[in-house]
CSV table of C-alpha atoms in Angstrom, one decimal:
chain,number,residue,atom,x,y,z
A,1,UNK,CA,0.0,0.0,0.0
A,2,UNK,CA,1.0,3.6,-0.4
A,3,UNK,CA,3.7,4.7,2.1
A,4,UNK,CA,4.6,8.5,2.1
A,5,UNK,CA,6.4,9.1,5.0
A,6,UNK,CA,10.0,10.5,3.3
A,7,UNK,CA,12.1,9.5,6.1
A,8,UNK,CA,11.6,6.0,4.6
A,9,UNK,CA,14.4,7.2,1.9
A,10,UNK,CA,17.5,8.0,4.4
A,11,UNK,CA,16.2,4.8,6.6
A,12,UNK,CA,16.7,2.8,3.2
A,13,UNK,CA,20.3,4.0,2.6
A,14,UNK,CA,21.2,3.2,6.4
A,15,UNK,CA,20.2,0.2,6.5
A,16,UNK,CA,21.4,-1.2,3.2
A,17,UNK,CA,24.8,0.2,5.0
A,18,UNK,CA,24.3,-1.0,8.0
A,19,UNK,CA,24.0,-4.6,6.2
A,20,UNK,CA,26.8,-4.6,4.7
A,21,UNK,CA,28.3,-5.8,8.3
A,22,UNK,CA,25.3,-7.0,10.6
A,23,UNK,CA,22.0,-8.8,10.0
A,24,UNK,CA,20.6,-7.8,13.5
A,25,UNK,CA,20.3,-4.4,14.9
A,26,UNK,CA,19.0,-2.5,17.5
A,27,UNK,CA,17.0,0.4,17.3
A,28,UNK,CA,15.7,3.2,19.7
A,29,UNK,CA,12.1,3.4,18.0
A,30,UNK,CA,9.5,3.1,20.6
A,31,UNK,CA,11.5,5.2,23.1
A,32,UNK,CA,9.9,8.8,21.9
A,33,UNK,CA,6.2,7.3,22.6
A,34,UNK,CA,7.0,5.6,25.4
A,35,UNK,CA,9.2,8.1,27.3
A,36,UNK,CA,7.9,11.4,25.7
A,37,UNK,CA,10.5,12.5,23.0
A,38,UNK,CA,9.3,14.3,20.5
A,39,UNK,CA,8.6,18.4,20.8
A,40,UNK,CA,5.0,17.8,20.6
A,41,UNK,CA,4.3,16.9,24.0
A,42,UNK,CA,6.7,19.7,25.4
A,43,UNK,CA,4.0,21.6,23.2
A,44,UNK,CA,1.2,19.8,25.2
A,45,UNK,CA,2.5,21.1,28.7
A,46,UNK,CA,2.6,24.6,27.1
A,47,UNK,CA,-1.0,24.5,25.8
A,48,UNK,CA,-2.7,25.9,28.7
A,49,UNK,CA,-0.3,28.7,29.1
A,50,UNK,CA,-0.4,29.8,25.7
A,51,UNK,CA,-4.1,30.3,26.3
A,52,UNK,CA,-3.3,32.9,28.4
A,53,UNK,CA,-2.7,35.1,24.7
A,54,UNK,CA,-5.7,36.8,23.0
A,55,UNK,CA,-6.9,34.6,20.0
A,56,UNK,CA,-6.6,37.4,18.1
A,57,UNK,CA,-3.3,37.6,18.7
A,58,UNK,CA,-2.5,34.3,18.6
A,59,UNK,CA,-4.2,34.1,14.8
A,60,UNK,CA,-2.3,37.4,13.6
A,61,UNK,CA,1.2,36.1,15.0
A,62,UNK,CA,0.7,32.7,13.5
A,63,UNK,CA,-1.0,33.9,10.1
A,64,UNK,CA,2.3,36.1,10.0
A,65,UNK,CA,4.9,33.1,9.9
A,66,UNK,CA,6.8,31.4,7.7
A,67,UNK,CA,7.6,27.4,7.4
A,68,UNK,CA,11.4,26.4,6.5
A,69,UNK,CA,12.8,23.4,7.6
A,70,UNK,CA,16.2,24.1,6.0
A,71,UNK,CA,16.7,27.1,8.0
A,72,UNK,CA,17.3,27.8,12.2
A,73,UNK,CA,14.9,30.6,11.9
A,74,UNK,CA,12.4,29.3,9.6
A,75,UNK,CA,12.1,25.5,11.6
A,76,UNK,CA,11.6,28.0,14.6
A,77,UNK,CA,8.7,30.1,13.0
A,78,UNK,CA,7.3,26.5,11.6
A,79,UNK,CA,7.1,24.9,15.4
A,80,UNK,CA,5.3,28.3,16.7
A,81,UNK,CA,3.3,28.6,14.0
A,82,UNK,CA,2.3,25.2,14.2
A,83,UNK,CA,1.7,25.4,18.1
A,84,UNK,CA,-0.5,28.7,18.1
A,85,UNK,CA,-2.8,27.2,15.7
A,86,UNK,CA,-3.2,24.1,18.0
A,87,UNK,CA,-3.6,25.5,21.5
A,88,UNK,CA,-7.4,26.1,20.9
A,89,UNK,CA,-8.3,22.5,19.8
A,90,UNK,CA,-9.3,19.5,22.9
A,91,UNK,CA,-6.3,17.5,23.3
A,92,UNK,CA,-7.3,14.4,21.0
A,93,UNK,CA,-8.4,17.4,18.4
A,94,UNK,CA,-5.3,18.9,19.4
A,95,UNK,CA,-2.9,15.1,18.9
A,96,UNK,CA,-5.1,14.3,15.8
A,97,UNK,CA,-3.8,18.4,14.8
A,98,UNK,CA,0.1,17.7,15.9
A,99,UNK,CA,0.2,14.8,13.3
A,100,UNK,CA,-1.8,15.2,10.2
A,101,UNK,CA,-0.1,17.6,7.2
A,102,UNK,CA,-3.7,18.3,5.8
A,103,UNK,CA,-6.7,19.4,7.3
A,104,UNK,CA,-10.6,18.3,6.9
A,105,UNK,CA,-11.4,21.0,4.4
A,106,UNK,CA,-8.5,21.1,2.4
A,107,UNK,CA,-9.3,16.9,2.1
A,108,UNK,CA,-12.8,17.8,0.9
A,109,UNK,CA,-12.0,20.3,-1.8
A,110,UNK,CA,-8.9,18.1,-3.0
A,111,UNK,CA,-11.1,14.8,-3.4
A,112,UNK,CA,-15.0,16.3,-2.8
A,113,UNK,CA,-14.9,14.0,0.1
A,114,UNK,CA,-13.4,13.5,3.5
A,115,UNK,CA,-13.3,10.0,5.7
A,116,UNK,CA,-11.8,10.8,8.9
A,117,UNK,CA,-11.6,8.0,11.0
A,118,UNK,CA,-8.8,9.3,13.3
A,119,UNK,CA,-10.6,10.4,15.9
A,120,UNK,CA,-12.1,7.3,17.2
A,121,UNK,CA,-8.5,5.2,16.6
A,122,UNK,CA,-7.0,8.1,19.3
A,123,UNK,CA,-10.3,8.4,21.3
A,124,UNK,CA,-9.8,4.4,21.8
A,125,UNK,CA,-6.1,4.5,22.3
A,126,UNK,CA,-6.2,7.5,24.9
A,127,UNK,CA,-9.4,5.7,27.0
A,128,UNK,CA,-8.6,5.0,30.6
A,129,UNK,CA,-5.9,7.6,30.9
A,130,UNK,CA,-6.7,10.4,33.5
A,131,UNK,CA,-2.9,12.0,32.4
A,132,UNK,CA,-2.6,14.1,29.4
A,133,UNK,CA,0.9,13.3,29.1
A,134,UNK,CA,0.3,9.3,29.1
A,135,UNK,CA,-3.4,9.8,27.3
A,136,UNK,CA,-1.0,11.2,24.0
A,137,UNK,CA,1.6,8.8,24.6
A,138,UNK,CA,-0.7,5.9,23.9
A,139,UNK,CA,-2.3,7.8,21.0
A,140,UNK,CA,0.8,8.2,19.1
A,141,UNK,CA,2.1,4.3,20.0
A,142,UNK,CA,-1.6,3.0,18.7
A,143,UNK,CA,-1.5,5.3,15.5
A,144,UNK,CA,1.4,6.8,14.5
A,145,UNK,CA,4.1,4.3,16.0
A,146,UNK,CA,2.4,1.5,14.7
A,147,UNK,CA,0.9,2.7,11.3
A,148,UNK,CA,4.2,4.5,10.6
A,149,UNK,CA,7.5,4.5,12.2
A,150,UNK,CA,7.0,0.7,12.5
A,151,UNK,CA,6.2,0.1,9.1
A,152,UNK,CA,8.8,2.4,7.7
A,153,UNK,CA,11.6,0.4,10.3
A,154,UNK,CA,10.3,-3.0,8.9
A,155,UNK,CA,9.6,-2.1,5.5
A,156,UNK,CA,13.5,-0.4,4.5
A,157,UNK,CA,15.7,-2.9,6.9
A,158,UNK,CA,14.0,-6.1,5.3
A,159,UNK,CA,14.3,-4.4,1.7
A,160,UNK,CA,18.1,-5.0,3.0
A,161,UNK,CA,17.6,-8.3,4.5
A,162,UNK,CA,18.6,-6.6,7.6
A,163,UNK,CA,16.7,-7.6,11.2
A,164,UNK,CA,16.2,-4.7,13.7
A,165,UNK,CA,14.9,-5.0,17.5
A,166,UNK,CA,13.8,-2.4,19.2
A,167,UNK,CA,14.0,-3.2,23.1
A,168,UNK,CA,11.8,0.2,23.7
A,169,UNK,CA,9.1,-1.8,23.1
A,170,UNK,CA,9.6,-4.9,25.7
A,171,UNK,CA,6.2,-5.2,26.7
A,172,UNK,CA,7.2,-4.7,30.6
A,173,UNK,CA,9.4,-1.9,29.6
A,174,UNK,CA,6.1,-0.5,28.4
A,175,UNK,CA,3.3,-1.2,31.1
A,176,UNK,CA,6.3,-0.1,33.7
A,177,UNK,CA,6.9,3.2,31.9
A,178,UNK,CA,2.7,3.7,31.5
A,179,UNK,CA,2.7,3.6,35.3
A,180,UNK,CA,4.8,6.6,35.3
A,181,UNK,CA,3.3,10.5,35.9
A,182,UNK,CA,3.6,11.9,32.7
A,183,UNK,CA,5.7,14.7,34.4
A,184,UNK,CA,8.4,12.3,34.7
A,185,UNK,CA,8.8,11.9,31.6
A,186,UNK,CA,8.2,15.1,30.0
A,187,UNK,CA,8.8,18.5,31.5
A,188,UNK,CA,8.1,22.5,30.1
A,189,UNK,CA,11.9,22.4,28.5
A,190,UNK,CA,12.7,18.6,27.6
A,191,UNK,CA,11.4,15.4,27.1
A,192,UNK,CA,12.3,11.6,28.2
A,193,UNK,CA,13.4,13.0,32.0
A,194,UNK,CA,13.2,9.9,33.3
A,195,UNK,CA,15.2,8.4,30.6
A,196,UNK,CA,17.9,11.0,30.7
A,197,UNK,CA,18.4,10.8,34.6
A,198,UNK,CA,18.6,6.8,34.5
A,199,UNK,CA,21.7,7.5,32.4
A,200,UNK,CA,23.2,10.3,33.1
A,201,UNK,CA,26.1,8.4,34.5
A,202,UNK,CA,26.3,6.0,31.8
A,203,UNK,CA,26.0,8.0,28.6
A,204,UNK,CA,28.5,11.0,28.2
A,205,UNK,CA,27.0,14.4,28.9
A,206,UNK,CA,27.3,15.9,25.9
A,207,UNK,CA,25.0,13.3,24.4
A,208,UNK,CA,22.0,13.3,26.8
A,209,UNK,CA,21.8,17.0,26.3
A,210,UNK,CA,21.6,16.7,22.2
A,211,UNK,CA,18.9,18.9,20.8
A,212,UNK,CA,15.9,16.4,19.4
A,213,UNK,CA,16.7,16.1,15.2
A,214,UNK,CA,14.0,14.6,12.6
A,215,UNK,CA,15.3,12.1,10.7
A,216,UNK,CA,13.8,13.9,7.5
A,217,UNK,CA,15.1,14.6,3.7
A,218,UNK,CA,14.7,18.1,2.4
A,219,UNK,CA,11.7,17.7,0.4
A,220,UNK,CA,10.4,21.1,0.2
A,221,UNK,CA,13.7,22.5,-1.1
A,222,UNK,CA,14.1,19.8,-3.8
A,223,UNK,CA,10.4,20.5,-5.0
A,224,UNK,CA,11.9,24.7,-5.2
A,225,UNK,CA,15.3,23.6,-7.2
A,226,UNK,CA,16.0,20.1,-8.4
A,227,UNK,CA,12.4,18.8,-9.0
A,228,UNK,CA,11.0,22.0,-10.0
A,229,UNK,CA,10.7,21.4,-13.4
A,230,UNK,CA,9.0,18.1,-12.1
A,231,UNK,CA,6.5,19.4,-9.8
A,232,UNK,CA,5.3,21.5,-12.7
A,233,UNK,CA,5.0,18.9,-14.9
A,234,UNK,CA,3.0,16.6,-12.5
A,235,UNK,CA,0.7,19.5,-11.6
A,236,UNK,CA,-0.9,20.6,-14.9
A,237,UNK,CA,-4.5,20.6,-15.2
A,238,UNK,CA,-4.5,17.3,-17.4
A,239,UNK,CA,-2.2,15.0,-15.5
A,240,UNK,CA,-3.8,16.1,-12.1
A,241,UNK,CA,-7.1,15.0,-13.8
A,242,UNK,CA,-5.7,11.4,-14.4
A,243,UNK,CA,-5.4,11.0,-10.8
A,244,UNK,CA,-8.6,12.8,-10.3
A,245,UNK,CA,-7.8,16.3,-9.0
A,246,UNK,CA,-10.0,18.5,-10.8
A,247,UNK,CA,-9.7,21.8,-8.0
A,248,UNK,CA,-6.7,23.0,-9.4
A,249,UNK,CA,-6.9,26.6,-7.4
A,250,UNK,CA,-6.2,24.4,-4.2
A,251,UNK,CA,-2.6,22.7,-5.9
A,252,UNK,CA,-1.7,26.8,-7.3
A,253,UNK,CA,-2.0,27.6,-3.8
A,254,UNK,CA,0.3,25.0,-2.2
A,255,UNK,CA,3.1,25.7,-4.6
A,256,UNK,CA,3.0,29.2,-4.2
A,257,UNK,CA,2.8,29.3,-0.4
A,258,UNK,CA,5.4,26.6,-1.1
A,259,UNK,CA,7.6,29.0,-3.4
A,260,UNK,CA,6.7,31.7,-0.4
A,261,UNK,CA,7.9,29.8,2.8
A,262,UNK,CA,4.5,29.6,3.7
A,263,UNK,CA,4.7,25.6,3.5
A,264,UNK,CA,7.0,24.1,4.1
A,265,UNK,CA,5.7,20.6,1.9
């Protein structure tokens, strides 16, 4: 089935690497969901506090702000931009908002039509958790963990006949860590605390304090440059019609906010 997730393309060329000397490997996915890794749940201990702005303001700053991921500044601008618009939403709205790329409406005028059934998969996955911090833990391992990350890790180290483990998910590991106060794990500044502390003295310093890095390929400057001449070709009226596209005002838009650093894919 259809797989879009880029990272998929770097995983590829480490593994088939990584093969050239091993047939079994470890890997650290799991440890984000379980522990609280990724910036998004920093994010969901600000939420309340960023309340505390007028919407108005909130919707000028944000509608002011660019998207870069190639840039300091512009990955910065991305992440607020991203968080003001998400502040407002209930926090499965607001999980089901941190992942997705597209939104309802701009589903229904691509296609005419719109099938969301995310919200009762993370509804499901986040039942029974009074903690908002271990309620979008569990959404993310029930969803994206295993309908992505998990896919991609299987999918690009078998294409290499390559075997990777990834102890994270030891299912003790994981009811232990669930047991956990989501503060533990995730604080206003940094996330997997507990993980950090129980090997601080094991792991050099300079490493447990590393900044959190997507493993991600620079699509959106490759669409600008390289594959420009590409992305045109692919978006005229008639071949967009082939794979039945027919609002062509809603693909003009994306490139040019695209072309403006308004998007960053």
């Amino acid at each position: 089935e259809p797989f879009a997730d880029t990272s998929s393309l770097p995983f590829y060329a480490l593994s088939k690497e990584v093969s050239k000397n091993v047939t079994v490997a470890l890997s650290g996915d799991g440890g984000d969901e379980v522990f609280g890794g990724y910036r998004k749940y920093i994010g969901e201990k600000w939420s309340n506090i960023g309340l505390l702005i007028p919407k108005y303001i909130r919707h000028l700053i944000a509608n002011n702000l660019f998207e870069n991921k190639s840039t300091y500044y512009g990955e910065v601008s991305r992440r607020l931009k991203r968080y003001l618009n998400n502040i407002e939403a209930d926090p499965t709205n607001r999980q089901i908002n941190w992942l997705r790329e597209l939104n309802d409406q701009d589903i229904l005028d691509l296609l005419g039509f719109c099938k969301n059934s995310y919200m009762e998969l993370f509804k499901n996955a986040r039942e029974g958790f009074s903690d908002e911090i271990n309620a979008t833990l569990a959404g993310d391992m029930a969803v994206s963990l295993s309908g992505d990350m998990l896919v991609k890790l299987d999918r690009m180290s078998m294409a290499n006949s390559l075997e990777v483990r990834s102890p994270f998910l030891d299912r003790e590991l994981v009811e232990f860590a669930f047991s956990i106060p989501g503060s533990y794990k995730v604080g206003y500044l940094k996330g997997k605390k507990i993980l950090r502390k129980a090997f601080s003295d094991r792991l050099p310093h300079w490493s447990i304090n590393l900044p959190k890095k997507g493993f991600e390929i620079p699509v959106a400057d490759w669409l600008k440059n390289d594959f420009k001449k590409l992305l045109d070709h692919i978006t005229i009226d008639n071949n967009l019609e082939k794979i039945g596209i027919t609002n062509y005002a809603i693909i003009d838009r994306w490139k040019k906010e695209l072309f403006y650093n308004n998007r960053d894919t």
